[in-house]
Coordinates of C-alpha atoms and ligand atoms in Angstrom, one line a residue:
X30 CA -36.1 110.3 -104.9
X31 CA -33.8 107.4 -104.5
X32 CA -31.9 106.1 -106.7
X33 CA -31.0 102.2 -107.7
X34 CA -28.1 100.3 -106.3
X35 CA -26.8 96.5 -105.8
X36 CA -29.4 96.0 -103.4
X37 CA -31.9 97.4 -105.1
X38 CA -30.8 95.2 -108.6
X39 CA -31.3 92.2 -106.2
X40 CA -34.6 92.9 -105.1
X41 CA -35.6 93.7 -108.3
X42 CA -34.6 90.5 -109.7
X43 CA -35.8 88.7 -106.9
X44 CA -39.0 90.3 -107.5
X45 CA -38.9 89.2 -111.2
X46 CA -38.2 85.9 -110.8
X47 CA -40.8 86.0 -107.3
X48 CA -43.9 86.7 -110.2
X49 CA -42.4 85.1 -113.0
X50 CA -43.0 81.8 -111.1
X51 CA -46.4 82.7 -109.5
X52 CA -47.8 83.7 -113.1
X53 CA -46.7 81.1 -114.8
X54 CA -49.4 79.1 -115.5
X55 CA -51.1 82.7 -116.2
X56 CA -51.8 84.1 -119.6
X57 CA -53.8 87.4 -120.8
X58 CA -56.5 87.5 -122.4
X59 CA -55.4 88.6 -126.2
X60 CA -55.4 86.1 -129.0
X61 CA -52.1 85.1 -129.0
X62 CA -52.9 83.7 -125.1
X63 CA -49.4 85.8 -124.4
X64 CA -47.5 84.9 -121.3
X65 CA -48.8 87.1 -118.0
X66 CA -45.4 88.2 -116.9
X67 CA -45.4 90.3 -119.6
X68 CA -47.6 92.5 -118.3
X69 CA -46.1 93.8 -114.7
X70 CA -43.0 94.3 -117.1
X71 CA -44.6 96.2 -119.2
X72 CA -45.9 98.2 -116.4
X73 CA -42.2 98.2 -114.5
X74 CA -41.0 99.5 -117.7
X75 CA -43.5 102.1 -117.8
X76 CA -43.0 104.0 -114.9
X77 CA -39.0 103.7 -115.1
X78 CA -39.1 104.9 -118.7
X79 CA -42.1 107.0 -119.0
X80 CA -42.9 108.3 -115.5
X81 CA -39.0 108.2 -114.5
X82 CA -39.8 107.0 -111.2
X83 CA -36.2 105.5 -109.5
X84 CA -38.2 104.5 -106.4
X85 CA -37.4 100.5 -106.0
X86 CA -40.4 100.1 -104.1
X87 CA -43.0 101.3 -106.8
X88 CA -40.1 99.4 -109.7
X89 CA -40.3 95.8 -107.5
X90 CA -44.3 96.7 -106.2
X91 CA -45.0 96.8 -110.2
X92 CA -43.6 93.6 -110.9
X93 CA -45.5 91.6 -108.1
X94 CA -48.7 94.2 -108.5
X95 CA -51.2 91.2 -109.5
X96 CA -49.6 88.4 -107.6
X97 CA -51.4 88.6 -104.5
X98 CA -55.1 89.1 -106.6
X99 CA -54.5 86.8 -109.3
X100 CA -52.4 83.9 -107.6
X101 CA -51.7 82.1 -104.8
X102 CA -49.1 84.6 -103.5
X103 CA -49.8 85.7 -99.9
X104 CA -49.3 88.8 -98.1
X105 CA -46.8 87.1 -96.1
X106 CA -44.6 85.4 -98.3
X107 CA -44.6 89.3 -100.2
X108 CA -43.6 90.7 -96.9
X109 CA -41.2 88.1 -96.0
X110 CA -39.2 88.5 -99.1
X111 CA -39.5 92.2 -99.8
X112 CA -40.4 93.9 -96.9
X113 CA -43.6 96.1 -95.5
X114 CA -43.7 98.7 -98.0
X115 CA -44.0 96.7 -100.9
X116 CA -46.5 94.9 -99.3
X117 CA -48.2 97.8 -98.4
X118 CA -48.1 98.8 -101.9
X119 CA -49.0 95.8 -103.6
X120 CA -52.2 95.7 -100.9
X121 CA -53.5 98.6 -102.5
X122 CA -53.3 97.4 -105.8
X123 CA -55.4 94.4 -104.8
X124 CA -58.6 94.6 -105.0
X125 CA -61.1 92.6 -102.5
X126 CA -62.3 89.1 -104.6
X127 CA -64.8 88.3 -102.0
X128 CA -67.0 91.3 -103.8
X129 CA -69.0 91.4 -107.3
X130 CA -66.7 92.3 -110.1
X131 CA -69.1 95.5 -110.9
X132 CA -69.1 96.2 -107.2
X133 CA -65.2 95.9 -107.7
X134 CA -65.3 98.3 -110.7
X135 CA -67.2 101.2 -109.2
X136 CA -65.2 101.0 -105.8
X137 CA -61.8 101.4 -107.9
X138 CA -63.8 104.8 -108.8
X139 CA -63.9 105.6 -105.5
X140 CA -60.7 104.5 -103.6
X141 CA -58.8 106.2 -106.5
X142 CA -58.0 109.2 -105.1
X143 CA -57.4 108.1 -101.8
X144 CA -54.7 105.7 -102.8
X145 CA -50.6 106.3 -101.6
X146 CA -48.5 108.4 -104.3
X147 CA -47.1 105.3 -104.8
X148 CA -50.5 103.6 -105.6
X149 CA -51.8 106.4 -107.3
X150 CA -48.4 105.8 -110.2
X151 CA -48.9 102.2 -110.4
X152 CA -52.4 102.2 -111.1
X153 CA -51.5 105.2 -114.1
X154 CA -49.3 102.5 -115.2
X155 CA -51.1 99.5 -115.2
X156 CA -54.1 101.5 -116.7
X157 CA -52.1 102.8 -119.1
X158 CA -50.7 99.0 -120.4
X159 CA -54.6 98.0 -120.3
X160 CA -55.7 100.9 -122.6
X161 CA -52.7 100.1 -125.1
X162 CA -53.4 96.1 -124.9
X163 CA -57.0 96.8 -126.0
X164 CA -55.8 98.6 -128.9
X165 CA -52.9 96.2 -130.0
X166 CA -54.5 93.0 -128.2
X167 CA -57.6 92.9 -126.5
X168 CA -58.9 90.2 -125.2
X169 CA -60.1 87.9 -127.6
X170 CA -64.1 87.5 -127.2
X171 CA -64.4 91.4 -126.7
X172 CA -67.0 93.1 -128.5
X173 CA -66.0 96.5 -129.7
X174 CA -68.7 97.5 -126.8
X175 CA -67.3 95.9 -124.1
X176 CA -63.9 97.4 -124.8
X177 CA -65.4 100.4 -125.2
X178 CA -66.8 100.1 -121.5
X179 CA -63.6 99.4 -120.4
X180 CA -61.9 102.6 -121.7
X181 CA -64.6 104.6 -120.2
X182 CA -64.4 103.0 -116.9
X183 CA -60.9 103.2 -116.8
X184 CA -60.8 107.0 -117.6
X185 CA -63.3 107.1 -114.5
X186 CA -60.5 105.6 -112.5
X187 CA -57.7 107.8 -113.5
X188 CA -59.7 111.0 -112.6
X189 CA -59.2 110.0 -109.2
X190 CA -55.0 109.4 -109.9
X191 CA -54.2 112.6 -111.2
X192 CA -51.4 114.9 -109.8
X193 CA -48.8 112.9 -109.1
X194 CA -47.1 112.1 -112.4
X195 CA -48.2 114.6 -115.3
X196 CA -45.7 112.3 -117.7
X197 CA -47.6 109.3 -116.9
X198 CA -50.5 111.2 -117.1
X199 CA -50.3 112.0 -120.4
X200 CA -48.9 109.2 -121.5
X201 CA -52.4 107.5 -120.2
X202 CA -54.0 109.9 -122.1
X203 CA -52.1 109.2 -125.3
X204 CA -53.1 105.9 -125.0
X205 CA -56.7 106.1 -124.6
X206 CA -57.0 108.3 -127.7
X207 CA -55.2 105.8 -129.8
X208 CA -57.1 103.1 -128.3
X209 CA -60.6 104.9 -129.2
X210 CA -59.6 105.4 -132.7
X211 CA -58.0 101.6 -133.3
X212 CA -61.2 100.7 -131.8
X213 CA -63.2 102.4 -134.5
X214 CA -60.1 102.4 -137.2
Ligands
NDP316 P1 -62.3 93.3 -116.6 O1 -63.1 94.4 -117.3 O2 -61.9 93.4 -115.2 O3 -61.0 92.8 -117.5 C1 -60.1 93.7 -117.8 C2 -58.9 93.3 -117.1 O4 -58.3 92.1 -117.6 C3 -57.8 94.4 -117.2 O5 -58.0 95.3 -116.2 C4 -56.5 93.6 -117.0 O6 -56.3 93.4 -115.7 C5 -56.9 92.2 -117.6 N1 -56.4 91.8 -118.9 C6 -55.9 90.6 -119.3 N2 -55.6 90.6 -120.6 C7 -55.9 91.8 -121.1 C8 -55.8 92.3 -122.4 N3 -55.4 91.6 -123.4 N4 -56.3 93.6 -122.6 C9 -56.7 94.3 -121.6 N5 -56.9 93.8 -120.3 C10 -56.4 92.6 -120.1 O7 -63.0 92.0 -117.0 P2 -63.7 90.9 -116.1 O8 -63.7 89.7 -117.1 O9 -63.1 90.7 -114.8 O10 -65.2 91.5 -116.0 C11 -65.5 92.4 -115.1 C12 -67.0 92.7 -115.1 O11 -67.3 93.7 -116.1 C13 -67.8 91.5 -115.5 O12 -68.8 91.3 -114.6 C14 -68.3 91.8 -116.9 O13 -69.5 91.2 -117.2 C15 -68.5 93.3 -116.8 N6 -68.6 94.1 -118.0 C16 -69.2 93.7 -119.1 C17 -69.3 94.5 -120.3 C18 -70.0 94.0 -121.5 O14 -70.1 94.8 -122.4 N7 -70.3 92.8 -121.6 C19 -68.8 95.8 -120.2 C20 -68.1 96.2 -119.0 C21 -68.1 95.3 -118.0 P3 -54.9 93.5 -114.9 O15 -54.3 94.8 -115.0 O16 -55.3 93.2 -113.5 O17 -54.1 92.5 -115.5
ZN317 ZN1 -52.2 94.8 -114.0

């Protein structure tokens, strides 16, 4: 495991700043219509605090881990500025736009347990802030239906992550129990 020093602080910002700029006309889906860069935060924060992962690569990947699907961010530019893993890592966590979105869906399914370590955190994370936004701030036009469809698919998806991080893990699993009873609450 390594562990976090000036350089990594520099590419960390770097990487902050990177998504901060290529989200910003971004927002989530919730009511409030809250900033998007909140989100890879929220999922950087995750894995440091929760899954106590002191890998800078999986730390800066989580902060730029929807630039390259949901902006005009490009593979080079990532690779240019913070270097092949990342890239790598962020490449798994994109998933191919030229396909349906359901086709999308059921081939996260799939891939999931051939993803990196790395991969296999990061999507934990991000699953995990998804799960807790639904119960705290789903997106806005969701019927209780849909977001229930969403929980289920997601718990298809982390089937396929187990085994790397059993604090993450849980704390996945944490949230989707919360989330199913908010739902009904
Ligand atoms: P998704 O199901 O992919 O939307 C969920 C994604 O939106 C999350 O994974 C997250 O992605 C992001 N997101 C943004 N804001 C929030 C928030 N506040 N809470 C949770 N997640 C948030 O939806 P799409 O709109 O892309 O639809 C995919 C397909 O699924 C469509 O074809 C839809 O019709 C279909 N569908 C419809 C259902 C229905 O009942 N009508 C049920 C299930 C699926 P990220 O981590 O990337 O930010
Ligand atoms: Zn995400």
């Amino acid at each position: 495991m390594m562990m976090f020093n000036a350089d990594d602080m520099t590419l960390f910002l770097a990487a902050l700043k990177f998504a901060a700029v290529k989200h910003r006309k971004q927002r989530r889906k919730d009511c409030e219509a809250t900033p998007y860069i909140n989100h890879p935060i929220e999922v950087a924060q995750t894995l440091w605090q929760i899954g106590g992962v002191r890998d800078n690569v999986l730390i800066v990947g989580a902060l730029l881990h929807d630039t390259l699907e949901d902006t005009d961010a490009t593979s080079e530019e990532i690779e240019q500025h913070f270097g092949s893993e990342v890239l790598a890592l962020v490449l798994e966590m994109t998933d191919d736009k030229s396909l349906p979105k359901l086709e999308r869906k059921r081939l996260q399914i799939e891939h999931a347990p051939y993803k990196s370590k790395r991969a296999k955190q990061l999507k934990l994370a991000d699953k995990s802030c998804n799960v807790s936004d639904i119960a705290h701030s789903k997106p806005h036009n969701w019927t209780l239906k849909r977001c229930q469809a969403y929980l289920d698919w997601s718990k298809e998806v982390v089937a396929g992550l187990r085994g790397v991080n059993t604090a993450l893990e849980a704390h996945y699993d944490t949230n989707l129990c919360a989330a199913r009873v908010s739902l009904i609450g």
